[in-house]
Tab-separated table of C-alpha atoms in Angstrom:
chain	number	residue	atom	x	y	z
A	1	MET	CA	-134.848	41.709	70.030
A	2	LEU	CA	-132.811	39.007	71.598
A	3	ARG	CA	-135.732	36.630	71.272
A	4	ARG	CA	-135.971	37.332	67.659
A	5	ASN	CA	-132.315	37.010	66.797
A	6	TYR	CA	-132.301	33.590	68.678
A	7	LYS	CA	-135.237	32.415	66.767
A	8	TRP	CA	-133.649	33.302	63.384
A	9	ASN	CA	-130.190	31.741	64.476
A	10	SER	CA	-131.868	28.685	65.253
A	11	ILE	CA	-133.810	28.342	61.883
A	12	LEU	CA	-130.063	29.359	60.156
A	13	LEU	CA	-128.536	26.530	62.221
A	14	SER	CA	-131.253	24.010	61.370
A	15	LEU	CA	-130.948	24.695	57.906
A	16	THR	CA	-127.128	24.595	57.556
A	17	LEU	CA	-127.468	21.129	59.439
A	18	LEU	CA	-130.126	20.068	56.914
A	19	SER	CA	-127.701	21.083	53.918
A	20	LEU	CA	-125.070	19.204	55.446
A	21	THR	CA	-126.968	16.207	55.721
A	22	ILE	CA	-128.528	16.238	52.251
A	23	CYS	CA	-125.704	17.510	50.210
A	24	PRO	CA	-123.213	14.573	50.770
A	25	LEU	CA	-126.139	12.340	49.460
A	26	TYR	CA	-126.008	13.720	46.155
A	27	MET	CA	-122.024	14.779	46.181
A	28	GLY	CA	-120.804	11.137	46.195
A	29	GLU	CA	-123.210	10.019	43.435
A	30	LYS	CA	-122.028	9.441	39.788
A	31	VAL	CA	-123.833	11.914	37.556
A	32	TYR	CA	-122.391	11.062	33.994
A	33	ALA	CA	-121.720	7.966	31.919
A	34	ASN	CA	-118.218	7.992	33.110
A	35	SER	CA	-116.704	8.570	36.280
A	36	TYR	CA	-117.556	12.245	36.711
A	37	THR	CA	-119.295	13.383	39.909
A	38	LEU	CA	-121.261	16.321	40.795
A	39	SER	CA	-118.534	17.391	43.316
A	40	ALA	CA	-115.875	17.403	40.538
A	41	LEU	CA	-118.056	19.347	38.410
A	42	GLN	CA	-118.680	22.031	40.954
A	43	GLU	CA	-115.022	22.282	41.664
A	44	GLN	CA	-114.343	22.476	37.702
A	45	GLN	CA	-117.115	25.359	37.443
A	46	GLU	CA	-115.401	27.173	40.522
A	47	LYS	CA	-112.011	27.292	38.960
A	48	GLN	CA	-113.460	28.438	35.649
A	49	GLU	CA	-115.328	31.303	37.736
A	50	LYS	CA	-111.834	32.235	39.187
A	51	ASN	CA	-110.109	32.133	35.720
A	52	PRO	CA	-113.213	32.432	33.259
A	53	VAL	CA	-112.217	32.701	29.576
A	54	ALA	CA	-114.501	35.108	27.900
A	55	LYS	CA	-116.411	34.263	24.834
A	56	PRO	CA	-114.487	35.665	21.777
A	57	ASP	CA	-115.427	38.877	20.164
A	58	THR	CA	-113.112	38.919	16.913
A	59	ASN	CA	-112.490	41.739	14.618
A	60	ALA	CA	-113.158	39.411	11.577
A	61	ARG	CA	-115.680	39.951	9.147
A	62	ALA	CA	-116.502	36.210	9.754
A	63	ALA	CA	-115.158	33.460	12.207
A	64	ALA	CA	-115.569	30.033	13.151
A	65	LEU	CA	-114.200	27.481	15.932
A	66	ILE	CA	-114.642	23.894	15.458
A	67	ASP	CA	-113.814	20.598	17.259
A	68	VAL	CA	-111.894	18.738	14.622
A	69	THR	CA	-112.646	15.182	15.970
A	70	THR	CA	-116.426	15.503	16.158
A	71	GLY	CA	-116.939	18.375	13.568
A	72	ARG	CA	-118.897	20.592	16.416
A	73	ILE	CA	-118.975	24.156	15.731
A	74	LEU	CA	-118.197	25.813	19.054
A	75	HIS	CA	-118.168	29.309	18.007
A	76	SER	CA	-119.341	31.473	14.964
A	77	GLU	CA	-119.576	35.003	14.039
A	78	ASN	CA	-121.402	35.347	10.523
A	79	GLY	CA	-120.531	31.737	10.149
A	80	ASP	CA	-122.607	31.427	6.937
A	81	ILE	CA	-122.031	34.710	5.052
A	82	GLU	CA	-120.280	33.823	1.669
A	83	LEU	CA	-116.939	35.692	1.341
A	84	PRO	CA	-113.621	35.501	-0.721
A	85	MET	CA	-111.018	33.228	1.231
A	86	ALA	CA	-107.628	34.043	-0.578
A	87	SER	CA	-105.028	31.400	-0.123
A	88	THR	CA	-107.059	29.425	2.381
A	89	THR	CA	-108.376	28.012	-0.802
A	90	LYS	CA	-105.270	25.798	-0.767
A	91	VAL	CA	-106.655	23.653	2.076
A	92	MET	CA	-108.907	22.212	-0.621
A	93	THR	CA	-106.191	21.964	-3.298
A	94	ALA	CA	-103.809	20.177	-0.496
A	95	ILE	CA	-106.404	17.544	0.554
A	96	ILE	CA	-107.561	16.706	-2.915
A	97	ALA	CA	-103.855	16.290	-4.336
A	98	ILE	CA	-103.150	14.059	-1.348
A	99	GLU	CA	-106.341	11.801	-2.009
A	100	ALA	CA	-106.187	11.699	-5.587
A	101	GLY	CA	-102.392	11.955	-6.643
A	102	LYS	CA	-99.249	10.010	-5.922
A	103	LEU	CA	-96.933	11.730	-3.588
A	104	GLN	CA	-93.895	10.359	-5.138
A	105	ALA	CA	-94.873	11.208	-8.886
A	106	LYS	CA	-93.147	14.216	-10.403
A	107	VAL	CA	-95.110	17.192	-11.128
A	108	LYS	CA	-93.863	19.343	-14.182
A	109	THR	CA	-94.130	23.127	-14.011
A	110	SER	CA	-96.060	24.248	-17.187
A	111	LYS	CA	-96.286	27.708	-18.793
A	112	GLN	CA	-99.576	28.125	-17.027
A	113	ALA	CA	-97.930	27.588	-13.509
A	114	TYR	CA	-94.344	29.177	-14.372
A	115	ALA	CA	-94.376	32.823	-12.916
A	116	LYS	CA	-97.873	32.664	-11.684
A	117	GLU	CA	-98.768	36.024	-10.209
A	118	GLY	CA	-98.947	36.405	-6.403
A	119	SER	CA	-96.930	34.293	-3.927
A	120	SER	CA	-94.451	31.836	-5.296
A	121	ILE	CA	-91.880	29.191	-4.713
A	122	TYR	CA	-90.222	30.348	-7.727
A	123	LEU	CA	-90.383	27.302	-9.924
A	124	ARG	CA	-88.826	27.224	-13.081
A	125	LEU	CA	-90.345	26.527	-16.642
A	126	GLY	CA	-90.126	22.807	-17.165
A	127	GLU	CA	-88.830	22.019	-13.537
A	128	GLU	CA	-90.013	18.786	-11.873
A	129	MET	CA	-90.557	17.953	-8.499
A	130	SER	CA	-92.305	15.223	-6.408
A	131	LEU	CA	-96.026	15.822	-5.625
A	132	HIS	CA	-95.142	15.629	-1.714
A	133	HIS	CA	-92.516	18.203	-1.719
A	134	MET	CA	-94.374	20.470	-3.714
A	135	LEU	CA	-97.573	20.286	-1.276
A	136	TYR	CA	-95.015	21.780	1.246
A	137	GLY	CA	-94.369	24.553	-1.250
A	138	LEU	CA	-97.915	25.109	-1.439
A	139	MET	CA	-98.807	25.183	2.012
A	140	LEU	CA	-95.918	26.594	3.811
A	141	ARG	CA	-95.105	29.478	1.116
A	142	SER	CA	-98.297	29.419	-0.288
A	143	GLY	CA	-96.859	29.102	-4.047
A	144	ASN	CA	-99.542	29.979	-6.366
A	145	ASP	CA	-97.214	28.480	-9.186
A	146	ALA	CA	-97.222	25.296	-6.857
A	147	ALA	CA	-101.084	25.288	-6.768
A	148	THR	CA	-101.344	25.667	-10.674
A	149	ALA	CA	-98.939	22.896	-11.369
A	150	ILE	CA	-100.457	20.515	-8.689
A	151	ALA	CA	-103.895	21.166	-10.328
A	152	GLU	CA	-102.734	20.532	-13.799
A	153	HIS	CA	-101.160	17.188	-12.780
A	154	VAL	CA	-103.777	15.931	-10.563
A	155	GLY	CA	-106.803	16.871	-12.524
A	156	GLY	CA	-105.486	16.976	-16.112
A	157	SER	CA	-106.175	20.681	-16.202
A	158	GLU	CA	-106.751	23.792	-14.005
A	159	GLU	CA	-110.510	23.632	-14.852
A	160	GLY	CA	-110.578	19.746	-14.344
A	161	PHE	CA	-108.992	20.090	-10.713
A	162	VAL	CA	-111.564	22.964	-9.955
A	163	TYR	CA	-114.350	20.400	-11.026
A	164	LEU	CA	-112.867	17.870	-8.304
A	165	MET	CA	-112.669	20.806	-5.825
A	166	ASN	CA	-116.421	21.531	-6.127
A	167	GLN	CA	-117.266	18.157	-6.120
A	168	LYS	CA	-115.527	17.385	-2.834
A	169	ALA	CA	-117.190	20.475	-1.527
A	170	GLU	CA	-120.547	18.950	-2.215
A	171	GLU	CA	-119.823	15.832	-0.898
A	172	LEU	CA	-118.791	17.626	2.349
A	173	GLY	CA	-121.974	19.243	2.532
A	174	LEU	CA	-120.280	22.624	2.065
A	175	GLU	CA	-123.311	24.475	0.917
A	176	HIS	CA	-121.927	27.768	0.821
A	177	THR	CA	-118.690	27.203	-0.911
A	178	GLN	CA	-117.848	27.567	-4.417
A	179	PHE	CA	-114.254	27.328	-6.156
A	180	ARG	CA	-113.150	28.904	-9.367
A	181	ASN	CA	-109.251	28.274	-9.103
A	182	PRO	CA	-106.720	26.090	-7.128
A	183	HIS	CA	-104.747	28.942	-5.458
A	184	GLY	CA	-107.261	31.580	-4.084
A	185	LEU	CA	-106.641	34.619	-6.461
A	186	ASP	CA	-109.654	37.027	-6.409
A	187	GLU	CA	-112.247	35.784	-8.979
A	188	PRO	CA	-116.077	36.199	-9.270
A	189	GLY	CA	-117.623	33.184	-8.008
A	190	HIS	CA	-114.728	32.272	-5.629
A	191	TYR	CA	-116.109	32.192	-2.170
A	192	THR	CA	-116.638	30.170	1.269
A	193	THR	CA	-117.957	30.709	4.622
A	194	ALA	CA	-116.525	30.564	7.842
A	195	ASN	CA	-118.154	27.745	9.059
A	196	ASP	CA	-117.709	26.003	5.697
A	197	LEU	CA	-113.965	26.398	5.946
A	198	ALA	CA	-113.824	25.331	9.499
A	199	ARG	CA	-115.666	22.025	8.399
A	200	LEU	CA	-113.413	21.651	5.521
A	201	SER	CA	-110.241	21.916	7.571
A	202	ALA	CA	-111.323	19.826	10.101
A	203	TYR	CA	-112.066	17.183	7.515
A	204	ALA	CA	-108.390	17.729	5.954
A	205	LEU	CA	-106.789	17.530	9.668
A	206	GLN	CA	-107.945	13.792	9.816
A	207	ASN	CA	-105.423	12.972	7.092
A	208	ALA	CA	-102.024	12.287	8.302
A	209	THR	CA	-100.031	13.605	5.386
A	210	PHE	CA	-101.776	16.481	5.758
A	211	ARG	CA	-101.322	17.191	9.248
A	212	GLU	CA	-97.703	16.575	8.937
A	213	ILE	CA	-97.419	19.056	6.201
A	214	VAL	CA	-99.179	21.971	7.973
A	215	LYS	CA	-97.611	21.607	11.179
A	216	THR	CA	-94.050	21.762	9.685
A	217	LYS	CA	-92.074	25.056	10.512
A	218	VAL	CA	-89.291	24.688	8.174
A	219	LYS	CA	-88.916	22.237	5.052
A	220	VAL	CA	-86.036	21.554	2.899
A	221	ALA	CA	-86.511	20.184	-0.613
A	222	PRO	CA	-84.218	19.245	-3.186
A	223	ASN	CA	-83.488	21.939	-5.715
A	224	PRO	CA	-82.335	20.408	-9.321
A	225	ASN	CA	-81.518	23.966	-10.692
A	226	ASP	CA	-78.957	24.962	-8.166
A	227	GLN	CA	-76.174	23.793	-5.779
A	228	TRP	CA	-78.365	24.687	-2.577
A	229	ASP	CA	-81.522	22.943	-1.704
A	230	TYR	CA	-85.051	24.830	-1.460
A	231	LYS	CA	-85.631	25.919	2.234
A	232	TRP	CA	-89.110	27.019	3.187
A	233	ALA	CA	-90.373	28.671	6.343
A	234	ASN	CA	-93.931	28.399	7.215
A	235	LYS	CA	-95.786	31.807	6.873
A	236	ASN	CA	-98.337	30.523	9.645
A	237	LYS	CA	-96.879	32.353	12.767
A	238	MET	CA	-99.297	30.748	15.028
A	239	LEU	CA	-96.951	27.616	14.910
A	240	ARG	CA	-94.607	29.765	17.033
A	241	LEU	CA	-96.810	32.095	18.846
A	242	TYR	CA	-99.430	29.472	20.242
A	243	GLU	CA	-98.633	26.393	22.456
A	244	GLY	CA	-99.943	23.376	20.710
A	245	ALA	CA	-100.245	24.989	17.403
A	246	ASP	CA	-100.211	22.670	14.542
A	247	GLY	CA	-101.398	24.236	11.338
A	248	VAL	CA	-102.746	25.335	8.836
A	249	LYS	CA	-102.887	28.104	6.137
A	250	THR	CA	-102.686	31.903	5.924
A	251	GLY	CA	-104.149	33.952	2.957
A	252	TYR	CA	-104.502	37.551	1.668
A	253	THR	CA	-105.840	39.319	-1.455
A	254	LYS	CA	-106.734	42.861	-1.943
A	255	LYS	CA	-110.423	41.682	-1.966
A	256	ALA	CA	-110.474	38.856	0.815
A	257	LEU	CA	-108.042	40.904	2.962
A	258	ARG	CA	-106.437	38.647	5.767
A	259	CYS	CA	-107.651	35.177	6.090
A	260	LEU	CA	-106.310	32.575	8.277
A	261	VAL	CA	-107.077	28.833	9.302
A	262	SER	CA	-105.135	27.721	12.470
A	263	SER	CA	-105.302	24.758	14.483
A	264	ALA	CA	-103.804	23.473	17.932
A	265	THR	CA	-103.891	20.417	20.158
A	266	ARG	CA	-103.843	20.338	23.901
A	267	ASN	CA	-104.788	17.390	26.155
A	268	GLY	CA	-105.680	15.345	23.311
A	269	GLN	CA	-108.118	17.684	21.727
A	270	GLN	CA	-107.741	19.482	18.334
A	271	LEU	CA	-109.410	22.695	17.533
A	272	ALA	CA	-109.484	24.583	14.306
A	273	ALA	CA	-109.960	28.358	14.072
A	274	VAL	CA	-111.051	30.444	10.797
A	275	THR	CA	-111.159	34.062	10.259
A	276	LEU	CA	-112.106	35.899	7.195
A	277	ASN	CA	-111.126	39.613	6.585
A	278	ASP	CA	-109.435	40.084	9.884
A	279	GLY	CA	-106.739	42.571	10.595
A	280	SER	CA	-105.936	40.970	14.167
A	281	ASP	CA	-105.979	37.626	13.243
A	282	TRP	CA	-103.272	36.182	15.103
A	283	VAL	CA	-104.594	37.679	18.350
A	284	ASP	CA	-108.191	36.776	17.596
A	285	HIS	CA	-107.061	33.254	17.029
A	286	GLU	CA	-105.461	33.039	20.271
A	287	LYS	CA	-108.589	34.070	22.024
A	288	MET	CA	-110.807	31.718	19.911
A	289	LEU	CA	-108.581	28.718	20.728
A	290	ASP	CA	-108.184	29.701	24.436
A	291	TYR	CA	-111.922	29.786	24.666
A	292	GLY	CA	-112.515	26.555	23.009
A	293	PHE	CA	-110.095	24.736	25.135
A	294	ALA	CA	-111.406	26.204	28.263
A	295	THR	CA	-115.207	26.065	27.742
A	296	TYR	CA	-115.716	22.902	25.538
A	297	PRO	CA	-113.065	20.302	26.465
A	298	LEU	CA	-113.403	16.848	24.948
A	299	TYR	CA	-115.221	14.772	27.437
A	300	THR	CA	-115.715	10.899	27.489
A	301	VAL	CA	-119.435	10.625	27.480
A	302	VAL	CA	-119.580	6.821	27.130
A	303	ASP	CA	-116.850	4.336	28.243
A	304	LYS	CA	-115.720	1.388	25.944
A	305	GLY	CA	-117.196	-1.787	27.524
A	306	GLN	CA	-120.002	-0.102	29.378
A	307	LYS	CA	-122.912	-2.233	30.263
A	308	VAL	CA	-126.530	-1.132	29.660
A	309	LYS	CA	-128.881	-1.458	32.485
A	310	GLY	CA	-132.026	-3.730	31.486
A	311	TYR	CA	-130.446	-5.172	28.609
A	312	PRO	CA	-127.570	-7.748	28.088
A	313	LEU	CA	-125.600	-5.417	25.985
A	314	GLN	CA	-122.219	-3.348	26.440
A	315	THR	CA	-120.849	-0.740	24.210
A	316	VAL	CA	-118.053	-1.390	21.561
A	317	ARG	CA	-116.090	1.640	22.056
A	318	ASP	CA	-115.699	4.833	24.109
A	319	TRP	CA	-117.371	8.101	22.687
A	320	ARG	CA	-116.028	11.763	23.224
A	321	TYR	CA	-117.818	14.915	22.507
A	322	PRO	CA	-116.978	18.674	23.524
A	323	LEU	CA	-119.212	19.750	26.423
A	324	SER	CA	-119.494	22.732	28.463
A	325	ASP	CA	-119.987	22.472	32.216
A	326	GLN	CA	-123.738	23.140	31.669
A	327	GLU	CA	-124.162	20.861	28.822
A	328	ARG	CA	-122.955	17.886	30.667
A	329	ALA	CA	-125.894	17.533	32.935
A	330	GLN	CA	-128.328	17.832	29.793
A	331	THR	CA	-126.878	14.640	28.260
A	332	THR	CA	-129.275	11.718	27.883
A	333	PHE	CA	-129.238	8.342	26.235
A	334	LYS	CA	-131.397	5.890	24.418
A	335	VAL	CA	-131.092	2.224	23.165
A	336	ASP	CA	-132.093	1.490	19.702
A	337	LEU	CA	-132.225	-2.090	18.835
A	338	HIS	CA	-131.463	-3.779	15.465
A	339	LYS	CA	-134.003	-6.169	13.869
A	340	GLN	CA	-132.745	-9.985	14.008
A	341	HIS	CA	-132.878	-10.038	10.217
A	342	SER	CA	-130.778	-6.964	9.642
A	343	LEU	CA	-127.305	-7.087	8.208
A	344	ASP	CA	-125.946	-5.111	11.480
A	345	TYR	CA	-127.506	-7.999	13.523
A	346	GLN	CA	-126.075	-10.897	11.705
A	347	LEU	CA	-122.609	-9.116	11.955
A	348	GLY	CA	-123.143	-9.018	15.791
A	349	TYR	CA	-124.286	-5.806	16.321
A	350	ARG	CA	-127.543	-5.694	18.584
A	351	GLY	CA	-128.100	-1.906	18.361
A	352	HIS	CA	-126.757	1.562	19.139
A	353	LEU	CA	-126.680	3.444	22.182
A	354	LYS	CA	-127.808	6.982	21.004
A	355	VAL	CA	-126.624	10.198	22.705
A	356	PHE	CA	-128.787	13.215	23.074
A	357	LEU	CA	-127.817	16.947	23.912
A	358	GLU	CA	-131.121	19.136	24.552
A	359	ASN	CA	-133.057	16.394	22.752
A	360	THR	CA	-130.922	16.492	19.588
A	361	GLU	CA	-128.959	13.342	18.774
A	362	VAL	CA	-125.345	14.175	18.759
A	363	GLY	CA	-123.748	10.642	18.363
A	364	ASN	CA	-124.214	6.947	18.958
A	365	VAL	CA	-122.228	4.010	19.995
A	366	PRO	CA	-122.617	0.203	18.592
A	367	LEU	CA	-123.974	-2.204	21.120
A	368	VAL	CA	-123.006	-5.894	21.317
A	369	ASP	CA	-123.854	-8.821	23.566
A	370	THR	CA	-122.288	-8.954	26.936
A	371	LYS	CA	-121.988	-12.553	27.081
A	372	ASN	CA	-119.991	-12.748	23.815
A	373	PRO	CA	-118.962	-9.160	22.879
A	374	SER	CA	-117.147	-10.451	19.589
A	375	GLN	CA	-116.894	-6.931	18.146
A	376	SER	CA	-115.041	-5.474	21.236
A	377	SER	CA	-111.641	-6.208	22.444
A	378	ASN	CA	-109.811	-5.217	25.808
A	379	GLN	CA	-113.034	-5.353	27.994
A	380	PRO	CA	-112.785	-3.601	31.351
A	381	SER	CA	-113.192	-5.363	34.415
A	382	GLU	CA	-116.624	-5.799	36.445
A	383	ALA	CA	-115.618	-3.155	38.825
A	384	GLU	CA	-115.015	-0.770	35.721
A	385	GLN	CA	-118.565	-1.551	34.568
A	386	VAL	CA	-120.482	-0.227	37.483
A	387	THR	CA	-121.997	2.724	35.602
A	388	SER	CA	-125.273	1.951	33.977
A	389	ILE	CA	-126.979	4.233	31.480
A	390	GLU	CA	-130.404	4.616	32.960
A	391	ARG	CA	-128.697	5.221	36.314
A	392	SER	CA	-126.744	8.088	34.533
A	393	ASN	CA	-129.912	9.570	33.107
A	394	GLN	CA	-131.718	9.502	36.671
A	395	LEU	CA	-128.608	11.139	38.302
A	396	SER	CA	-128.117	13.782	35.673
A	397	GLN	CA	-131.822	14.860	36.421
A	398	ASP	CA	-131.067	14.673	40.296
A	399	ALA	CA	-127.924	16.796	39.780
A	400	ALA	CA	-129.958	19.455	38.138
A	401	GLU	CA	-132.711	19.258	40.804
A	402	MET	CA	-129.859	19.603	43.467
A	403	GLN	CA	-128.397	22.556	41.947
A	404	GLY	CA	-131.743	24.282	41.823
A	405	TRP	CA	-132.306	23.370	45.499
A	406	LEU	CA	-128.917	24.673	46.352
A	407	GLN	CA	-129.566	28.388	44.666
A	408	GLN	CA	-132.936	28.432	46.448
A	409	PHE	CA	-131.157	27.511	49.746
A	410	GLN	CA	-128.797	30.434	49.062
A	411	THR	CA	-131.530	32.817	48.459
A	412	VAL	CA	-133.303	31.660	51.681
A	413	VAL	CA	-130.117	32.162	53.807
A	414	VAL	CA	-129.434	35.578	52.434
A	415	GLU	CA	-132.912	36.613	53.188
A	416	LEU	CA	-132.868	35.415	56.737
A	417	PHE	CA	-129.412	37.071	57.222
A	418	ARG	CA	-131.149	40.306	56.086
A	419	LEU	CA	-134.028	39.965	58.407
A	420	GLY	CA	-132.066	38.872	61.413
A	421	ALA	CA	-129.831	41.811	61.006
């Protein structure tokens, strides 16, 4: 029995020494296109295992979570089911008014806008207010009177504005969205999906004026009818409940029930969450945003000025994408060169560095000559350009193989302990 134990203990010692010899060869290598290492990845994985953020399971009829910068849907529940969206409609109303209207122009309250049913900012008949101020009343207090007045001002009529809304939806590829009015009151044929509303919100949040309006907690605006100013407090409680919250819109009707679009920014990454028909929306949005920030951080996949091995080329800019820990090892690259007679080539661009995730292209970065990178500025030093694309691809494969080897090694060790016990 002693000989048997000695034999197994010797094998265990040999395997342990072997692992200590092999692992450092991998742990010190760069695996991804930036400075990420396998050891850093494992540290982050261990940290996440200790403090996991569960995949959200909401009470919503439909839900979606999107990365605003890239437009990647990070989470979806019944995301393509067509549902009424109540006053979240006003996300579209606002962005069209901002893009097509003049913010300082005066908007006059018509008979159709005056005393409009539902939520209101109590505009008086014939009252005039700047489009900019009225947009705050629209988004903070969800004024249906403001929505109607804005639609008539920008579109010439409510029907004309609705045409612009549907035109924009088609332009953005919102295939399951249709508008019948600018305010969101229940009406046949007025619907969207959680995924479409998330994409619309991500688009709107690219606009600086829209971002400024929807993150405002309280707005004071001139009141021509009384001695005191208008003072509008934002109905979006997420601005007070969630760290980093910066938008966007609440909604409710008897048919749509509670609807909510929220956004938040942490560590330079902005996410937007959507729920349709959700009685516990504040809690569900917190869970969704927490999950997104913890699981899909915005990751620099390609560095600006990065050289491409085998080509006299370098990247014009950096490129970031939300990736989970597991997805980072699956990121690969391909160089696509322009023909010399093409317009892009004449403008100084030599091709694109395409980025793939599980064989699906998710982005690309323009490439220019390394000798004369006229399309790029503030180039990094030679020491900062040590990482090459081909090396990154190979090391990503090596990292995956190493992870498999470590799992097998763990299994062998456990079995040896069992036999030697």
